[in-house]
Every structure is written in structure tokens, then in C-alpha cells.
């Protein structure tokens, strides 16, 4: 039985991951500060589901609370840590940059220090496709240069990868960073486009479509993300993995994406079909910090953990809508 700390357990990905880990019999300690970046009731409802399981316990704690995090690591002796607590969102990083520094930089150092001092066996952490910035070479590969982020959010994720590598190198802490590509699904995030679109369409309100709908995203269904994370948890990075992203440190980066970019306008069309309602669209230019395309090369994931995300948007969106309409009783 493995004892796993999941930070951001009340968040979208952390909640789904915790559920799967609990179902396979792991002991999960969830951590979250339940901040109000989006609807706190949704976070609490996710937690209520997790608290039904006897192998789950929860700590309401901020990653930036240095003493609190150090104490938790001292007391608990985790085998594995999955860090999914972060200030997410690209556009919000233009409005509130300090939130990204507090949670993603200060908070991440506290996690690294906790892992180092309590000899955690594997730290897995959430990075993002946004580290690829406005790269035009597709698909995006983990060996590509990612030195030109176009938002502070992306910069904070790239910083996490650098910080993790340092701890792997200096202290032999095994770390794996996962670059997630636009994740969607049940119990999703209300700040994300697909969620806002659904809400607006059902309310008969117009939707804001950026870059005139010509953006392409490698939309990845939540179940595929969770499957990828779990396989990676069980695969310790090796000190001598000879690819361009690793040195002699036990450190590894993977893309987890659907490997099949979809144009935003097509995504909206599938959403309209699922809902049986045509959307009224406000066609708008691209927003600062946004990128025109994301597209994951997942060869490493396939090679090392034998998994390729494959849920189509037709299947994934139908599941999302089924959850949305039942949760909000629309
Ligand atoms: N959802 C996506 O499309 C996507 C894409 C790429 C990367 N990611 C990354 O995956 C991770 C999880 O994302 P998500 O979609 O589940 O987001 P989320 O916002 O739903 O979950 C994050 C959770 O962390 C908590 N949190 C934030 N700051 C905290 C702090 N300082 N201390 C304690 N808890 C804190 C929040 O309350 C929230 O419940 C994040 O690192 C995010 O950047 C997500």
C-alpha cells in the first residue's frame, strides 16, 4: 500500500486522480487551500466525494505556508507526492501575477524541500503545454526549446521544471514533470472555455470565441490524463535516461496530450451537437498570452509507460455534458 500526497485534491485533476488512487487501494492524503479563484462549492463537492472513502484524509493548507508544509512532511512520511495544486490559467496571470509567484514558485520550493528532507521516493508534478509558448514546430516534443514563454503562468511552469531538475541533480530526488494539454471533462474547471461555453449556450447567451475560432488545441479527456499520471507514478525516472531532457539526474518530462489537435470552431460544433442548441458567437481576436496551437508528441509516454491518450472530443464532450446537466440540474 502506497501513501500518496495529492496537492490540489479539491481541484479538477487532483480530485479525479485521488479517486482513482483510492479505488486501487492507495492511501491518499489530500491537500488544498480551497481558494476562490473559481466556485468554492464545486471544490467542496469534489472533496465530499473523496471523504466518503476510509483511505482518504484531508488537510486544508496553503503550499506557500512554509512551516505548515514542513510539519506535514515531517509527520506523514509520504512515499509519493503528486503536486497538482497551483494557480492555473493563462489569462488570469496577466491580472494577478503575484498569485502565480506565491503558489507556483514559493509553494513549489516548499514541496521540493519537504520531499528532500523526508526522502520521498517520487515527486510527480503538473507542468503545462503552455511552456511551448508560441513554438511553431509541431508536434511539440519534450526535446524542443522552451525558453520563450508568453505568459507568467507558462514561465512559472517552466521554472518548476528547472527547480525539480536541480533537486534531482543535487539530492537524487526522483522527479517527473507532466506537461498537460487542455484538459476537459466532468467536475471540470469553470474558468475554462468549454465550461463557460456550455453555461452560456444553455442560458441562451452569446459565447466569446477568440482568434475567430481558428485556434487549435490538443483537447485531452480527464480519464486519459489520470491514466497517464498513474502510470508515471509507478515509473521512477532513471538517472541515466539518455534523451535530450535528462542529465544524470533522476528527472523526466512527459507530454500528456491527445496527439490530435482540434480547431476551436469544430470543438464548439461538437458541443452544440451534444447540447442540441446552436450557439450565438462573438468572434474576437486572439488574447494576450494565448497561443494559436498546441499539439503533443507523446512518443516518450508510449515508449516508457505504454500509454497513448485517445478519447475523441465526441465521446469526451458527451460525458462532460451528461455530468454538467445532472450536477447543475439543467
Ligand atoms: N486543466 C488543464 O487544462 C491544465 C492544463 C495544463 C496544466 N494544468 C496544471 O495541472 C494542475 C492541476 O490543474 P487543475 O485543472 O486541476 O486546476 P484546479 O484549479 O482545478 O486545481 C488546483 C487546486 O489547487 C488549489 N490550490 C491553488 N493554489 C494553492 C495553494 N497555494 N495551496 C494549496 N492549494 C492550492 C486550488 O484550490 C485548486 O483546488 C495545475 O498545476 C495546472 O497548472 C492543468
XYZ file of C-alpha atoms and ligand atoms in Angstrom:
374
model
C 0.000 0.000 0.000
C 1.426 3.360 -1.036
C 0.967 6.579 0.904
C 0.488 9.412 -1.579
C 0.170 13.167 -1.020
C -2.020 14.740 -3.705
C -1.870 18.523 -3.577
C -4.767 20.328 -5.239
C -7.026 17.381 -4.309
C -10.111 19.621 -4.385
C -9.154 20.759 -7.893
C -10.247 19.243 -11.185
C -7.318 16.916 -11.932
C -6.363 16.288 -8.284
C -9.904 15.154 -7.484
C -10.052 12.650 -10.352
C -6.557 11.368 -9.631
C -7.361 10.922 -5.919
C -10.492 8.950 -6.785
C -8.542 6.538 -8.984
C -5.748 6.106 -6.446
C -8.261 5.438 -3.671
C -10.034 2.890 -5.857
C -6.818 0.976 -6.417
C -6.222 0.863 -2.643
C -3.612 3.556 -2.070
C -3.741 5.786 0.997
C -4.319 9.345 -0.207
C -3.657 12.481 1.814
C -5.272 15.408 0.041
C -4.125 18.998 0.440
C -5.793 22.155 -0.867
C -6.253 25.744 0.297
C -9.752 25.870 -1.280
C -9.104 29.319 -2.710
C -11.850 31.235 -4.521
C -10.233 31.520 -7.967
C -13.410 29.707 -9.058
C -16.544 28.378 -7.339
C -15.553 27.067 -3.896
C -18.760 24.984 -3.659
C -17.598 22.910 -6.614
C -14.287 22.265 -4.828
C -16.130 21.311 -1.654
C -18.455 18.963 -3.542
C -15.472 17.195 -5.073
C -13.971 16.821 -1.591
C -17.208 15.416 -0.206
C -16.928 12.540 -2.713
C -13.360 11.813 -1.625
C -14.139 11.996 2.086
C -16.545 9.048 1.662
C -13.509 6.790 1.343
C -11.821 5.488 4.504
C -8.338 5.625 2.929
C -8.624 9.400 2.334
C -7.754 12.244 4.685
C -7.615 15.975 4.016
C -5.519 18.953 5.099
C -6.653 22.478 4.338
C -3.293 24.111 3.876
C -1.559 26.623 1.606
C 1.513 25.478 -0.328
C 3.105 28.825 0.486
C 2.842 28.129 4.250
C 6.444 27.086 4.731
C 6.146 25.890 8.309
C 2.830 24.119 7.761
C 4.149 22.200 4.745
C 7.382 21.260 6.539
C 5.364 19.945 9.514
C 3.060 17.912 7.290
C 6.003 16.195 5.588
C 7.646 15.544 8.970
C 4.530 13.939 10.391
C 3.387 11.896 7.430
C 6.383 10.362 5.612
C 4.820 10.114 2.160
C 6.053 7.537 -0.350
C 4.978 9.595 -3.344
C 3.933 13.230 -3.844
C 1.824 14.416 -6.774
C 1.828 18.200 -6.899
C -1.262 19.458 -8.709
C -2.007 22.489 -6.526
C -1.120 25.601 -8.470
C -2.505 28.864 -9.654
C -3.752 27.795 -13.073
C -4.992 29.886 -16.004
C -3.119 31.836 -18.656
C -5.246 34.983 -18.873
C -5.526 35.460 -15.096
C -1.724 35.604 -14.887
C -1.898 38.993 -16.591
C -4.281 40.258 -13.888
C -2.812 38.715 -10.749
C 0.847 37.797 -11.266
C 1.576 37.510 -7.544
C -0.799 34.565 -7.144
C 1.475 32.620 -9.540
C 4.607 33.501 -7.622
C 3.060 32.528 -4.267
C 1.557 29.174 -5.276
C 3.722 28.053 -8.177
C 7.156 29.264 -7.104
C 7.203 29.720 -3.308
C 4.783 26.800 -2.900
C 6.814 24.549 -5.167
C 10.052 25.173 -3.264
C 8.227 24.165 -0.085
C 7.161 20.903 -1.773
C 10.689 20.241 -3.025
C 12.144 20.870 0.423
C 9.546 18.606 2.042
C 10.314 15.810 -0.445
C 14.039 16.208 0.018
C 14.023 16.128 3.810
C 11.597 13.223 4.135
C 13.153 11.073 1.387
C 10.073 10.904 -0.808
C 10.548 8.174 -3.428
C 8.983 10.065 -6.348
C 7.699 13.601 -6.893
C 5.344 13.923 -9.869
C 4.243 17.476 -10.697
C 1.903 19.222 -13.087
C 3.514 21.279 -15.800
C 1.747 22.544 -18.906
C 1.731 22.638 -22.696
C 1.953 26.413 -22.283
C 5.735 26.062 -21.739
C 5.985 25.637 -25.532
C 4.961 29.289 -25.889
C 4.364 30.253 -29.493
C 6.594 27.469 -30.869
C 5.629 26.670 -34.451
C 7.351 23.299 -34.844
C 4.679 20.636 -34.429
C 4.008 18.359 -32.750
C 5.509 19.796 -29.552
C 8.249 17.466 -28.311
C 9.866 17.374 -24.888
C 13.242 17.933 -26.559
C 12.117 21.263 -28.109
C 13.465 24.558 -26.829
C 11.024 26.068 -24.315
C 12.903 29.197 -23.320
C 10.334 31.672 -24.650
C 7.152 31.566 -22.552
C 4.442 34.084 -23.477
C 2.675 34.289 -20.095
C 3.794 34.364 -16.464
C 1.794 31.169 -15.946
C 3.940 29.423 -18.563
C 7.107 30.903 -17.063
C 6.143 29.559 -13.622
C 5.640 26.061 -15.071
C 8.971 26.151 -16.870
C 10.530 27.350 -13.601
C 9.036 24.302 -11.830
C 10.754 22.003 -14.299
C 14.098 23.735 -13.735
C 13.686 23.679 -9.946
C 12.754 19.982 -9.966
C 15.755 19.152 -12.111
C 18.014 20.929 -9.634
C 16.679 18.872 -6.723
C 17.017 15.654 -8.731
C 20.603 16.565 -9.515
C 21.652 17.819 -6.088
C 19.795 15.425 -3.826
C 18.940 12.471 -6.063
C 15.206 13.170 -5.622
C 13.363 11.354 -8.441
C 11.084 13.900 -10.136
C 8.785 13.685 -13.149
C 7.069 16.698 -14.737
C 3.919 16.251 -16.788
C 3.007 18.775 -19.471
C -0.781 18.505 -19.645
C -2.589 19.660 -22.789
C -6.005 21.420 -22.355
C -7.772 19.025 -20.014
C -11.582 18.783 -20.028
C -14.242 16.559 -18.518
C -16.711 16.033 -15.684
C -16.165 18.054 -12.499
C -14.129 20.415 -14.723
C -12.928 23.957 -14.251
C -15.491 26.770 -14.593
C -12.796 29.210 -15.803
C -12.079 27.134 -18.925
C -13.639 27.839 -22.327
C -15.617 24.587 -22.750
C -17.249 25.105 -19.327
C -18.090 28.764 -19.993
C -19.438 27.889 -23.453
C -21.736 25.225 -22.017
C -23.068 27.568 -19.349
C -23.676 30.397 -21.838
C -25.236 28.209 -24.538
C -27.675 26.673 -22.047
C -28.584 30.168 -20.802
C -29.153 31.407 -24.371
C -26.249 33.830 -24.083
C -23.552 34.526 -26.709
C -20.094 32.958 -26.364
C -16.751 34.743 -26.846
C -14.716 32.905 -29.472
C -11.104 34.075 -29.588
C -8.861 34.106 -32.651
C -12.125 33.871 -34.652
C -12.312 30.170 -33.734
C -9.145 29.312 -35.649
C -7.166 28.299 -32.573
C -6.208 24.646 -32.378
C -5.991 22.734 -29.134
C -4.969 19.213 -28.277
C -8.041 18.718 -26.033
C -7.360 15.850 -23.637
C -10.029 13.995 -21.708
C -9.596 13.815 -17.929
C -9.630 9.979 -17.781
C -6.649 9.879 -20.147
C -4.776 12.400 -18.006
C -5.398 10.336 -14.861
C -4.335 7.100 -16.560
C -1.141 8.828 -17.716
C -0.379 10.205 -14.229
C -0.907 6.838 -12.548
C 1.334 5.010 -14.994
C 4.018 7.658 -14.494
C 3.757 7.478 -10.669
C 4.707 3.816 -10.946
C 7.627 4.500 -13.303
C 10.583 6.004 -11.457
C 12.786 8.216 -13.633
C 16.233 6.732 -14.101
C 19.455 8.637 -13.531
C 20.851 7.742 -16.918
C 17.936 8.114 -19.263
C 19.677 9.247 -22.383
C 17.374 11.701 -24.042
C 17.745 15.396 -24.524
C 15.691 16.335 -21.446
C 17.624 14.374 -18.873
C 21.085 14.596 -17.460
C 22.397 12.140 -14.929
C 19.695 13.323 -12.557
C 16.667 11.061 -11.985
C 14.417 13.513 -13.798
C 11.977 13.162 -16.664
C 9.438 15.265 -18.536
C 6.460 13.863 -20.462
C 3.752 15.399 -22.612
C 0.268 14.100 -21.856
C -1.959 15.188 -24.715
C -4.406 13.659 -27.142
C -1.959 13.899 -30.017
C -4.791 15.162 -32.234
C -5.359 18.929 -32.326
C -8.894 20.167 -32.976
C -9.920 23.584 -34.283
C -11.878 25.568 -31.702
C -14.793 26.094 -34.119
C -15.099 22.328 -34.609
C -14.959 21.794 -30.844
C -17.859 24.264 -30.481
C -19.788 22.451 -33.203
C -19.495 19.139 -31.329
C -20.581 20.901 -28.136
C -23.614 22.358 -29.975
C -24.485 18.862 -31.258
C -24.268 17.404 -27.730
C -26.489 20.153 -26.350
C -28.818 20.272 -29.354
C -28.542 24.090 -29.326
C -26.826 26.419 -31.782
C -24.509 28.962 -30.113
C -24.528 32.667 -30.813
C -20.851 33.536 -31.350
C -18.900 36.728 -30.680
C -15.874 36.332 -32.944
C -12.919 38.106 -31.317
C -9.146 38.488 -31.902
C -6.575 36.449 -30.022
C -5.956 37.388 -26.379
C -2.561 38.400 -24.983
C -0.698 35.369 -23.597
C -2.626 32.916 -25.789
C -1.018 30.650 -28.383
C -2.515 29.658 -31.762
C -1.906 25.923 -31.457
C -0.995 23.058 -29.129
C -0.170 19.558 -30.318
C 1.549 16.915 -28.161
C 4.178 14.461 -29.279
C 3.549 11.554 -26.906
C 6.132 9.101 -28.207
C 8.028 9.038 -24.886
C 4.850 8.309 -22.950
C 4.030 5.445 -25.306
C 7.573 4.107 -25.182
C 8.138 4.340 -21.406
C 4.725 3.710 -19.865
C 2.848 2.138 -22.778
C 0.008 4.639 -22.908
C -1.451 6.926 -25.595
C -4.438 9.177 -24.769
C -7.181 8.535 -27.305
C -10.610 9.780 -26.173
C -12.271 11.690 -29.026
C -13.944 15.029 -28.317
C -17.258 13.479 -29.408
C -17.036 10.897 -26.604
C -15.416 13.229 -24.044
C -17.810 16.127 -24.530
C -20.838 13.873 -24.315
C -19.615 12.638 -20.925
C -18.929 16.200 -19.794
C -22.402 17.370 -20.800
C -24.003 14.389 -19.043
C -22.210 15.391 -15.825
C -22.884 19.139 -16.266
C -26.607 18.792 -16.828
C -27.017 16.431 -13.897
C -24.804 18.442 -11.492
C -26.446 21.784 -12.315
C -29.882 20.162 -12.835
C -30.378 21.982 -16.138
N -6.733 21.704 -16.564
C -5.871 21.919 -17.552
O -6.245 22.044 -18.717
C -4.395 22.001 -17.259
C -3.530 22.114 -18.355
C -2.153 22.192 -18.112
C -1.673 22.153 -16.820
N -2.540 22.066 -15.770
C -1.957 22.038 -14.422
O -2.468 20.908 -13.728
C -2.561 21.202 -12.329
C -3.983 20.963 -11.846
O -4.868 21.805 -12.592
P -6.448 21.778 -12.455
O -7.010 21.961 -13.807
O -6.868 20.633 -11.619
O -6.656 23.141 -11.656
P -7.587 23.479 -10.400
O -7.507 24.951 -10.238
O -8.924 22.863 -10.585
O -6.858 22.738 -9.203
C -5.830 23.306 -8.456
C -6.205 23.207 -6.997
O -5.108 23.695 -6.243
C -5.578 24.510 -5.195
N -4.522 25.495 -4.898
C -4.119 26.537 -5.672
N -3.145 27.225 -5.060
C -2.902 26.571 -3.892
C -2.006 26.796 -2.809
N -1.172 27.838 -2.808
N -2.035 25.952 -1.762
C -2.891 24.893 -1.738
N -3.773 24.648 -2.722
C -3.779 25.477 -3.782
C -6.835 25.140 -5.702
O -7.737 25.476 -4.641
C -7.409 24.050 -6.604
O -8.369 23.266 -5.940
C -2.082 22.648 -12.177
O -0.710 22.627 -11.922
C -2.320 23.227 -13.550
O -1.483 24.328 -13.801
C -3.881 21.982 -15.968
